[in-house]
PDB file of C-alpha atoms in Angstrom:
ATOM      1  CA  UNK A 828     131.074 -81.593 -93.392  1.00 52.00           C
ATOM      2  CA  UNK A 829     130.471 -79.636 -90.411  1.00 57.00           C
ATOM      3  CA  UNK A 830     128.381 -77.271 -92.559  1.00 67.00           C
ATOM      4  CA  UNK A 831     126.202 -79.968 -93.302  1.00 70.00           C
ATOM      5  CA  UNK A 832     125.405 -80.671 -89.714  1.00 79.00           C
ATOM      6  CA  UNK A 833     125.035 -77.035 -89.005  1.00 80.00           C
ATOM      7  CA  UNK A 834     122.366 -76.586 -91.755  1.00 84.00           C
ATOM      8  CA  UNK A 835     120.731 -79.753 -90.200  1.00 86.00           C
ATOM      9  CA  UNK A 836     120.892 -78.554 -86.490  1.00 83.00           C
ATOM     10  CA  UNK A 837     119.703 -74.901 -87.820  1.00 87.00           C
ATOM     11  CA  UNK A 838     116.599 -76.151 -89.335  1.00 90.00           C
ATOM     12  CA  UNK A 839     115.898 -78.687 -86.234  1.00 89.00           C
ATOM     13  CA  UNK A 840     116.128 -74.972 -84.136  1.00 90.00           C
ATOM     14  CA  UNK A 841     113.746 -73.340 -86.525  1.00 89.00           C
ATOM     15  CA  UNK A 842     111.269 -76.749 -86.617  1.00 90.00           C
ATOM     16  CA  UNK A 843     111.621 -76.654 -82.752  1.00 89.00           C
ATOM     17  CA  UNK A 844     111.119 -72.609 -82.521  1.00 90.00           C
ATOM     18  CA  UNK A 845     107.578 -72.924 -85.046  1.00 90.00           C
ATOM     19  CA  UNK A 846     106.548 -75.649 -82.620  1.00 86.00           C
ATOM     20  CA  UNK A 847     106.963 -73.565 -79.425  1.00 88.00           C
ATOM     21  CA  UNK A 848     105.346 -70.344 -81.482  1.00 89.00           C
ATOM     22  CA  UNK A 849     102.501 -72.693 -82.439  1.00 90.00           C
ATOM     23  CA  UNK A 850     102.003 -73.551 -78.852  1.00 89.00           C
ATOM     24  CA  UNK A 851     101.888 -70.521 -77.789  1.00 86.00           C
ATOM     25  CA  UNK A 852      99.810 -69.059 -80.039  1.00 86.00           C
ATOM     26  CA  UNK A 853      97.066 -71.418 -79.638  1.00 87.00           C
ATOM     27  CA  UNK A 854      97.230 -71.003 -75.790  1.00 78.00           C
ATOM     28  CA  UNK A 855      97.008 -67.414 -76.256  1.00 83.00           C
ATOM     29  CA  UNK A 856      94.037 -67.682 -78.374  1.00 82.00           C
ATOM     30  CA  UNK A 857      92.486 -70.045 -75.641  1.00 80.00           C
ATOM     31  CA  UNK A 858      93.169 -67.216 -72.905  1.00 76.00           C
ATOM     32  CA  UNK A 859      91.276 -65.189 -75.414  1.00 75.00           C
ATOM     33  CA  UNK A 860      88.338 -66.975 -75.980  1.00 76.00           C
ATOM     34  CA  UNK A 861      88.010 -67.492 -71.924  1.00 70.00           C
ATOM     35  CA  UNK A 862      88.993 -63.875 -71.389  1.00 67.00           C
ATOM     36  CA  UNK A 863      86.375 -62.450 -73.842  1.00 66.00           C
ATOM     37  CA  UNK A 864      83.027 -62.629 -71.879  1.00 68.00           C
ATOM     38  CA  UNK A 865      84.852 -61.499 -68.661  1.00 65.00           C
ATOM     39  CA  UNK A 866      86.150 -58.455 -70.083  1.00 64.00           C
ATOM     40  CA  UNK A 867      82.908 -57.830 -71.764  1.00 68.00           C
ATOM     41  CA  UNK A 868      81.059 -57.726 -68.397  1.00 70.00           C
ATOM     42  CA  UNK A 869      84.074 -56.227 -66.875  1.00 66.00           C
ATOM     43  CA  UNK A 870      84.705 -53.045 -69.582  1.00 64.00           C
ATOM     44  CA  UNK A 871      81.706 -50.873 -69.311  1.00 65.00           C
ATOM     45  CA  UNK A 872      82.506 -50.728 -65.367  1.00 65.00           C
ATOM     46  CA  UNK A 873      86.302 -49.725 -66.771  1.00 62.00           C
ATOM     47  CA  UNK A 874      84.908 -46.891 -68.827  1.00 64.00           C
ATOM     48  CA  UNK A 875      83.090 -45.019 -66.167  1.00 57.00           C
ATOM     49  CA  UNK A 876      85.973 -44.942 -63.779  1.00 52.00           C
TER      50      UNK A 876
END
């Protein structure tokens, strides 16, 4: 019996980690899309320094 409950907990943990990973990935993608125009403006200046 403990084996079954452990596997259920393990599956739930993996599912939770996938949700967190997906959420972090989404946030990161949004950050990139927001930063891209800013970086395009700043990079030429950084290149000269």
